[in-house]
Amino acid sequence: MEVIYEDNHIIAVDKTCREIVQGDKTGDKPLSEMLKVWLKEKYCKPGNVFVGVTHRLDRPVSGVVIFAKTSKALSRLNEMFRVGEVRKTYWAIVKNRPPQDEGELVDWLVRNEKQNKSYAYDTERPNAKKAILRYKLIAHSDNYYLLEIDLKTGRHHQIRCQLAKMGCPIKGDLKYGFDRSNKDGGISLHARSAEFIHPVSKENVRIVAPVPDDNLWKALSVDR
């Protein structure tokens, strides 16, 4: 667990694809509980330590995850994420070049609970939610392309689903059409940064997560 930002109200972690944000059926220890132990030891705190979950990343996704250290910050951050006041930028490595080097994707996503998968459609249909993102090609190698994604809505598996529908499945993402898994078991989708007005101090905050320790990531992100 790597802490990349901390103040009196907020703490942010650079999540790996092996970590989970909240407890789930696997029984693995989530980052929220790991942070409580870390804070308790760092500040020699007696009793329980408060750590609130403000948003989530899928397990196979890496990058910035923000937690609240106070109840005031938690309630305000939850609302900020809900109404889109936190600008989240993602990087994704895909195997096909997109039809255009930059553009906006607008789809209607339907979530299948049993499959834990979303399906994208061009038109509205029952139980569908509108999904919007902007993407830009920022680097490429002989075989892979690095896209920067500005997420406008927060739907289930949105980036994974919409990029796959465009014909650009994310490297390692077997669920959405990539042909083989990554060695680390994750997918090449990284929550690169989060930018927002601090819920308490009202100052501008930008938190950036370094790219994963991987040769392809490093090659594509050099000078960025």
mmCIF file of C-alpha atoms in Angstrom:
data_model
loop_
_atom_site.group_PDB
_atom_site.id
_atom_site.type_symbol
_atom_site.label_atom_id
_atom_site.label_comp_id
_atom_site.label_asym_id
_atom_site.label_seq_id
_atom_site.Cartn_x
_atom_site.Cartn_y
_atom_site.Cartn_z
ATOM 1 C CA MET A 1 0.000 0.000 0.000
ATOM 2 C CA GLU A 2 1.464 3.334 -1.078
ATOM 3 C CA VAL A 3 0.103 6.584 0.369
ATOM 4 C CA ILE A 4 0.519 9.388 -2.200
ATOM 5 C CA TYR A 5 -1.355 12.243 -0.466
ATOM 6 C CA GLU A 6 -2.402 13.063 3.079
ATOM 7 C CA ASP A 7 -3.720 16.037 5.031
ATOM 8 C CA ASN A 8 -5.948 16.395 8.103
ATOM 9 C CA HIS A 9 -9.099 15.369 6.243
ATOM 10 C CA ILE A 10 -8.070 13.293 3.212
ATOM 11 C CA ILE A 11 -5.708 10.435 2.447
ATOM 12 C CA ALA A 12 -5.079 8.939 -1.005
ATOM 13 C CA VAL A 13 -3.509 5.652 -2.013
ATOM 14 C CA ASP A 14 -1.974 4.386 -5.238
ATOM 15 C CA LYS A 15 -3.935 1.137 -5.525
ATOM 16 C CA THR A 16 -2.456 -1.915 -7.232
ATOM 17 C CA CYS A 17 -4.494 -4.449 -9.192
ATOM 18 C CA ARG A 18 -4.126 -6.884 -6.287
ATOM 19 C CA GLU A 19 -5.887 -4.658 -3.755
ATOM 20 C CA ILE A 20 -9.582 -4.040 -3.085
ATOM 21 C CA VAL A 21 -11.087 -0.777 -1.863
ATOM 22 C CA GLN A 22 -13.809 -2.287 0.327
ATOM 23 C CA GLY A 23 -14.407 -5.756 1.757
ATOM 24 C CA ASP A 24 -16.018 -8.284 -0.575
ATOM 25 C CA LYS A 25 -16.819 -11.986 -0.772
ATOM 26 C CA THR A 26 -13.140 -12.904 -1.192
ATOM 27 C CA GLY A 27 -12.476 -12.037 2.423
ATOM 28 C CA ASP A 28 -9.266 -10.222 1.455
ATOM 29 C CA LYS A 29 -8.315 -7.267 3.646
ATOM 30 C CA PRO A 30 -9.437 -4.062 1.891
ATOM 31 C CA LEU A 31 -7.503 -0.815 1.636
ATOM 32 C CA SER A 32 -9.948 0.877 4.000
ATOM 33 C CA GLU A 33 -8.945 -1.509 6.795
ATOM 34 C CA MET A 34 -5.250 -1.400 5.888
ATOM 35 C CA LEU A 35 -5.352 2.388 6.156
ATOM 36 C CA LYS A 36 -6.904 2.252 9.610
ATOM 37 C CA VAL A 37 -4.000 0.133 10.833
ATOM 38 C CA TRP A 38 -1.467 2.375 9.062
ATOM 39 C CA LEU A 39 -2.919 5.569 10.589
ATOM 40 C CA LYS A 40 -3.224 4.022 14.028
ATOM 41 C CA GLU A 41 0.451 3.042 13.989
ATOM 42 C CA LYS A 42 1.721 6.269 12.399
ATOM 43 C CA TYR A 43 -0.020 8.573 14.868
ATOM 44 C CA CYS A 44 -0.128 6.170 17.862
ATOM 45 C CA LYS A 45 -3.890 6.623 18.056
ATOM 46 C CA PRO A 46 -5.887 4.884 20.767
ATOM 47 C CA GLY A 47 -9.230 3.255 19.942
ATOM 48 C CA ASN A 48 -10.832 3.144 16.523
ATOM 49 C CA VAL A 49 -9.532 5.155 13.571
ATOM 50 C CA PHE A 50 -11.976 6.703 11.087
ATOM 51 C CA VAL A 51 -11.479 5.949 7.385
ATOM 52 C CA GLY A 52 -14.368 6.593 4.999
ATOM 53 C CA VAL A 53 -14.697 5.251 1.443
ATOM 54 C CA THR A 54 -15.532 8.058 -1.013
ATOM 55 C CA HIS A 55 -15.430 6.141 -4.313
ATOM 56 C CA ARG A 56 -14.266 2.797 -5.717
ATOM 57 C CA LEU A 57 -12.060 1.247 -8.368
ATOM 58 C CA ASP A 58 -12.585 -2.234 -9.792
ATOM 59 C CA ARG A 59 -10.105 -4.719 -8.346
ATOM 60 C CA PRO A 60 -8.071 -5.175 -11.581
ATOM 61 C CA VAL A 61 -7.701 -1.389 -11.997
ATOM 62 C CA SER A 62 -4.787 0.539 -10.460
ATOM 63 C CA GLY A 63 -4.305 4.168 -9.460
ATOM 64 C CA VAL A 64 -5.650 6.962 -7.266
ATOM 65 C CA VAL A 65 -8.174 6.083 -4.569
ATOM 66 C CA ILE A 66 -9.269 8.809 -2.135
ATOM 67 C CA PHE A 67 -10.413 8.135 1.427
ATOM 68 C CA ALA A 68 -11.766 10.509 4.072
ATOM 69 C CA LYS A 69 -10.165 10.828 7.512
ATOM 70 C CA THR A 70 -13.101 12.772 8.981
ATOM 71 C CA SER A 71 -16.879 12.431 8.743
ATOM 72 C CA LYS A 72 -17.134 16.014 7.458
ATOM 73 C CA ALA A 73 -14.799 15.252 4.563
ATOM 74 C CA LEU A 74 -16.585 11.959 3.847
ATOM 75 C CA SER A 75 -20.044 13.475 3.429
ATOM 76 C CA ARG A 76 -18.754 16.325 1.282
ATOM 77 C CA LEU A 77 -16.553 14.124 -0.905
ATOM 78 C CA ASN A 78 -19.360 11.619 -1.417
ATOM 79 C CA GLU A 79 -21.549 14.432 -2.718
ATOM 80 C CA MET A 80 -18.731 15.827 -4.882
ATOM 81 C CA PHE A 81 -18.209 12.449 -6.540
ATOM 82 C CA ARG A 82 -21.969 12.036 -6.972
ATOM 83 C CA VAL A 83 -22.443 15.337 -8.814
ATOM 84 C CA GLY A 84 -19.197 15.134 -10.807
ATOM 85 C CA GLU A 85 -17.143 17.786 -9.026
ATOM 86 C CA VAL A 86 -14.079 15.522 -8.927
ATOM 87 C CA ARG A 87 -12.274 15.374 -12.261
ATOM 88 C CA LYS A 88 -10.941 11.859 -12.758
ATOM 89 C CA THR A 89 -8.402 11.153 -15.483
ATOM 90 C CA TYR A 90 -7.573 7.597 -16.493
ATOM 91 C CA TRP A 91 -4.909 6.081 -18.711
ATOM 92 C CA ALA A 92 -5.644 2.899 -20.641
ATOM 93 C CA ILE A 93 -3.413 0.733 -22.821
ATOM 94 C CA VAL A 94 -5.394 -0.785 -25.688
ATOM 95 C CA LYS A 95 -4.410 -3.067 -28.554
ATOM 96 C CA ASN A 96 -6.135 -1.302 -31.453
ATOM 97 C CA ARG A 97 -5.849 2.271 -32.618
ATOM 98 C CA PRO A 98 -9.152 4.119 -32.127
ATOM 99 C CA PRO A 99 -11.039 5.288 -35.246
ATOM 100 C CA GLN A 100 -10.108 8.878 -34.358
ATOM 101 C CA ASP A 101 -7.191 10.102 -32.247
ATOM 102 C CA GLU A 102 -9.608 11.874 -29.913
ATOM 103 C CA GLY A 103 -13.331 12.021 -29.425
ATOM 104 C CA GLU A 104 -16.357 11.575 -27.176
ATOM 105 C CA LEU A 105 -18.141 8.289 -26.589
ATOM 106 C CA VAL A 106 -21.832 8.340 -25.643
ATOM 107 C CA ASP A 107 -23.498 4.992 -24.999
ATOM 108 C CA TRP A 108 -26.317 3.455 -23.001
ATOM 109 C CA LEU A 109 -25.026 0.840 -20.548
ATOM 110 C CA VAL A 110 -27.022 -2.065 -19.142
ATOM 111 C CA ARG A 111 -25.516 -3.952 -16.209
ATOM 112 C CA ASN A 112 -25.867 -7.726 -15.954
ATOM 113 C CA GLU A 113 -25.570 -8.509 -12.243
ATOM 114 C CA LYS A 114 -25.093 -12.262 -12.682
ATOM 115 C CA GLN A 115 -22.234 -11.826 -15.125
ATOM 116 C CA ASN A 116 -20.848 -8.750 -13.341
ATOM 117 C CA LYS A 117 -20.597 -7.157 -16.755
ATOM 118 C CA SER A 118 -22.035 -4.184 -18.620
ATOM 119 C CA TYR A 119 -23.263 -4.035 -22.208
ATOM 120 C CA ALA A 120 -23.194 -0.868 -24.320
ATOM 121 C CA TYR A 121 -25.884 0.187 -26.802
ATOM 122 C CA ASP A 122 -26.284 3.092 -29.202
ATOM 123 C CA THR A 123 -29.822 3.919 -28.087
ATOM 124 C CA GLU A 124 -31.704 4.108 -24.816
ATOM 125 C CA ARG A 125 -33.426 0.975 -23.555
ATOM 126 C CA PRO A 126 -34.979 -0.290 -20.275
ATOM 127 C CA ASN A 127 -32.633 -0.138 -17.252
ATOM 128 C CA ALA A 128 -29.917 1.535 -19.302
ATOM 129 C CA LYS A 129 -27.810 4.410 -17.967
ATOM 130 C CA LYS A 130 -26.231 7.057 -20.149
ATOM 131 C CA ALA A 131 -22.425 6.847 -20.193
ATOM 132 C CA ILE A 132 -20.145 9.614 -21.458
ATOM 133 C CA LEU A 133 -16.369 9.835 -21.688
ATOM 134 C CA ARG A 134 -13.789 11.685 -23.732
ATOM 135 C CA TYR A 135 -10.606 10.007 -24.911
ATOM 136 C CA LYS A 136 -7.349 11.143 -26.511
ATOM 137 C CA LEU A 137 -4.507 9.118 -27.986
ATOM 138 C CA ILE A 138 -1.348 10.331 -26.227
ATOM 139 C CA ALA A 139 1.291 7.696 -27.087
ATOM 140 C CA HIS A 140 1.789 4.413 -28.900
ATOM 141 C CA SER A 141 4.261 1.613 -29.523
ATOM 142 C CA ASP A 142 4.331 -0.858 -32.400
ATOM 143 C CA ASN A 143 1.515 -2.922 -30.895
ATOM 144 C CA TYR A 144 -0.249 -0.827 -28.225
ATOM 145 C CA TYR A 145 -1.891 2.565 -27.804
ATOM 146 C CA LEU A 146 -2.101 4.744 -24.688
ATOM 147 C CA LEU A 147 -5.383 6.619 -24.281
ATOM 148 C CA GLU A 148 -6.097 9.393 -21.787
ATOM 149 C CA ILE A 149 -9.701 9.304 -20.633
ATOM 150 C CA ASP A 150 -11.751 12.079 -19.079
ATOM 151 C CA LEU A 151 -14.656 10.325 -17.395
ATOM 152 C CA LYS A 152 -17.868 12.346 -17.460
ATOM 153 C CA THR A 153 -20.158 9.766 -15.804
ATOM 154 C CA GLY A 154 -19.410 6.935 -13.408
ATOM 155 C CA ARG A 155 -21.103 3.741 -14.594
ATOM 156 C CA HIS A 156 -20.345 0.103 -13.853
ATOM 157 C CA HIS A 157 -17.256 -0.943 -15.881
ATOM 158 C CA GLN A 158 -17.847 2.140 -18.024
ATOM 159 C CA ILE A 159 -14.373 2.665 -19.490
ATOM 160 C CA ARG A 160 -13.821 -1.047 -20.054
ATOM 161 C CA CYS A 161 -17.181 -1.475 -21.767
ATOM 162 C CA GLN A 162 -17.148 1.663 -23.915
ATOM 163 C CA LEU A 163 -13.577 1.196 -25.177
ATOM 164 C CA ALA A 164 -14.354 -2.432 -26.060
ATOM 165 C CA LYS A 165 -17.448 -1.328 -27.997
ATOM 166 C CA MET A 166 -15.243 1.126 -29.911
ATOM 167 C CA GLY A 167 -13.021 -1.798 -30.883
ATOM 168 C CA CYS A 168 -10.263 -1.031 -28.402
ATOM 169 C CA PRO A 169 -10.378 -3.568 -25.544
ATOM 170 C CA ILE A 170 -8.026 -2.801 -22.669
ATOM 171 C CA LYS A 171 -4.883 -4.924 -22.451
ATOM 172 C CA GLY A 172 -5.480 -7.886 -20.134
ATOM 173 C CA ASP A 173 -9.244 -7.410 -19.907
ATOM 174 C CA LEU A 174 -10.543 -10.862 -20.835
ATOM 175 C CA LYS A 175 -14.083 -9.959 -19.762
ATOM 176 C CA TYR A 176 -14.309 -7.285 -22.446
ATOM 177 C CA GLY A 177 -12.580 -8.977 -25.334
ATOM 178 C CA PHE A 178 -8.821 -8.890 -24.901
ATOM 179 C CA ASP A 179 -7.276 -12.190 -25.921
ATOM 180 C CA ARG A 180 -4.965 -12.888 -22.976
ATOM 181 C CA SER A 181 -4.459 -11.862 -19.369
ATOM 182 C CA ASN A 182 -1.690 -9.715 -17.908
ATOM 183 C CA LYS A 183 0.988 -11.403 -15.820
ATOM 184 C CA ASP A 184 -0.117 -9.565 -12.661
ATOM 185 C CA GLY A 185 -3.769 -10.540 -13.128
ATOM 186 C CA GLY A 186 -4.882 -6.941 -13.560
ATOM 187 C CA ILE A 187 -5.868 -4.912 -16.588
ATOM 188 C CA SER A 188 -3.985 -1.976 -18.122
ATOM 189 C CA LEU A 189 -6.365 0.686 -16.823
ATOM 190 C CA HIS A 190 -4.896 3.217 -14.399
ATOM 191 C CA ALA A 191 -6.618 6.008 -12.482
ATOM 192 C CA ARG A 192 -3.892 8.525 -13.245
ATOM 193 C CA SER A 193 -5.169 11.594 -11.390
ATOM 194 C CA ALA A 194 -7.975 13.222 -9.449
ATOM 195 C CA GLU A 195 -8.494 16.979 -9.236
ATOM 196 C CA PHE A 196 -10.994 18.779 -7.016
ATOM 197 C CA ILE A 197 -11.618 21.651 -4.626
ATOM 198 C CA HIS A 198 -10.739 20.485 -1.117
ATOM 199 C CA PRO A 199 -14.002 19.924 0.804
ATOM 200 C CA VAL A 200 -12.690 21.735 3.890
ATOM 201 C CA SER A 201 -9.811 24.084 2.978
ATOM 202 C CA LYS A 202 -11.385 24.970 -0.429
ATOM 203 C CA GLU A 203 -7.946 24.866 -2.054
ATOM 204 C CA ASN A 204 -7.388 23.150 -5.391
ATOM 205 C CA VAL A 205 -5.986 19.630 -4.997
ATOM 206 C CA ARG A 206 -4.531 17.429 -7.723
ATOM 207 C CA ILE A 207 -3.370 13.929 -6.830
ATOM 208 C CA VAL A 208 -1.331 11.955 -9.365
ATOM 209 C CA ALA A 209 -0.519 8.245 -9.168
ATOM 210 C CA PRO A 210 2.715 7.028 -10.773
ATOM 211 C CA VAL A 211 2.211 4.479 -13.533
ATOM 212 C CA PRO A 212 2.533 0.783 -12.629
ATOM 213 C CA ASP A 213 6.028 -0.709 -12.410
ATOM 214 C CA ASP A 214 5.876 -2.304 -15.836
ATOM 215 C CA ASN A 215 8.097 -1.878 -18.901
ATOM 216 C CA LEU A 216 5.243 -1.156 -21.314
ATOM 217 C CA TRP A 217 3.683 1.421 -19.008
ATOM 218 C CA LYS A 218 7.050 3.125 -18.551
ATOM 219 C CA ALA A 219 7.809 3.131 -22.271
ATOM 220 C CA LEU A 220 4.448 4.635 -23.229
ATOM 221 C CA SER A 221 4.376 7.227 -20.432
ATOM 222 C CA VAL A 222 7.946 8.530 -20.770
ATOM 223 C CA ASP A 223 8.030 12.369 -20.767
ATOM 224 C CA ARG A 224 4.393 12.518 -19.602
#
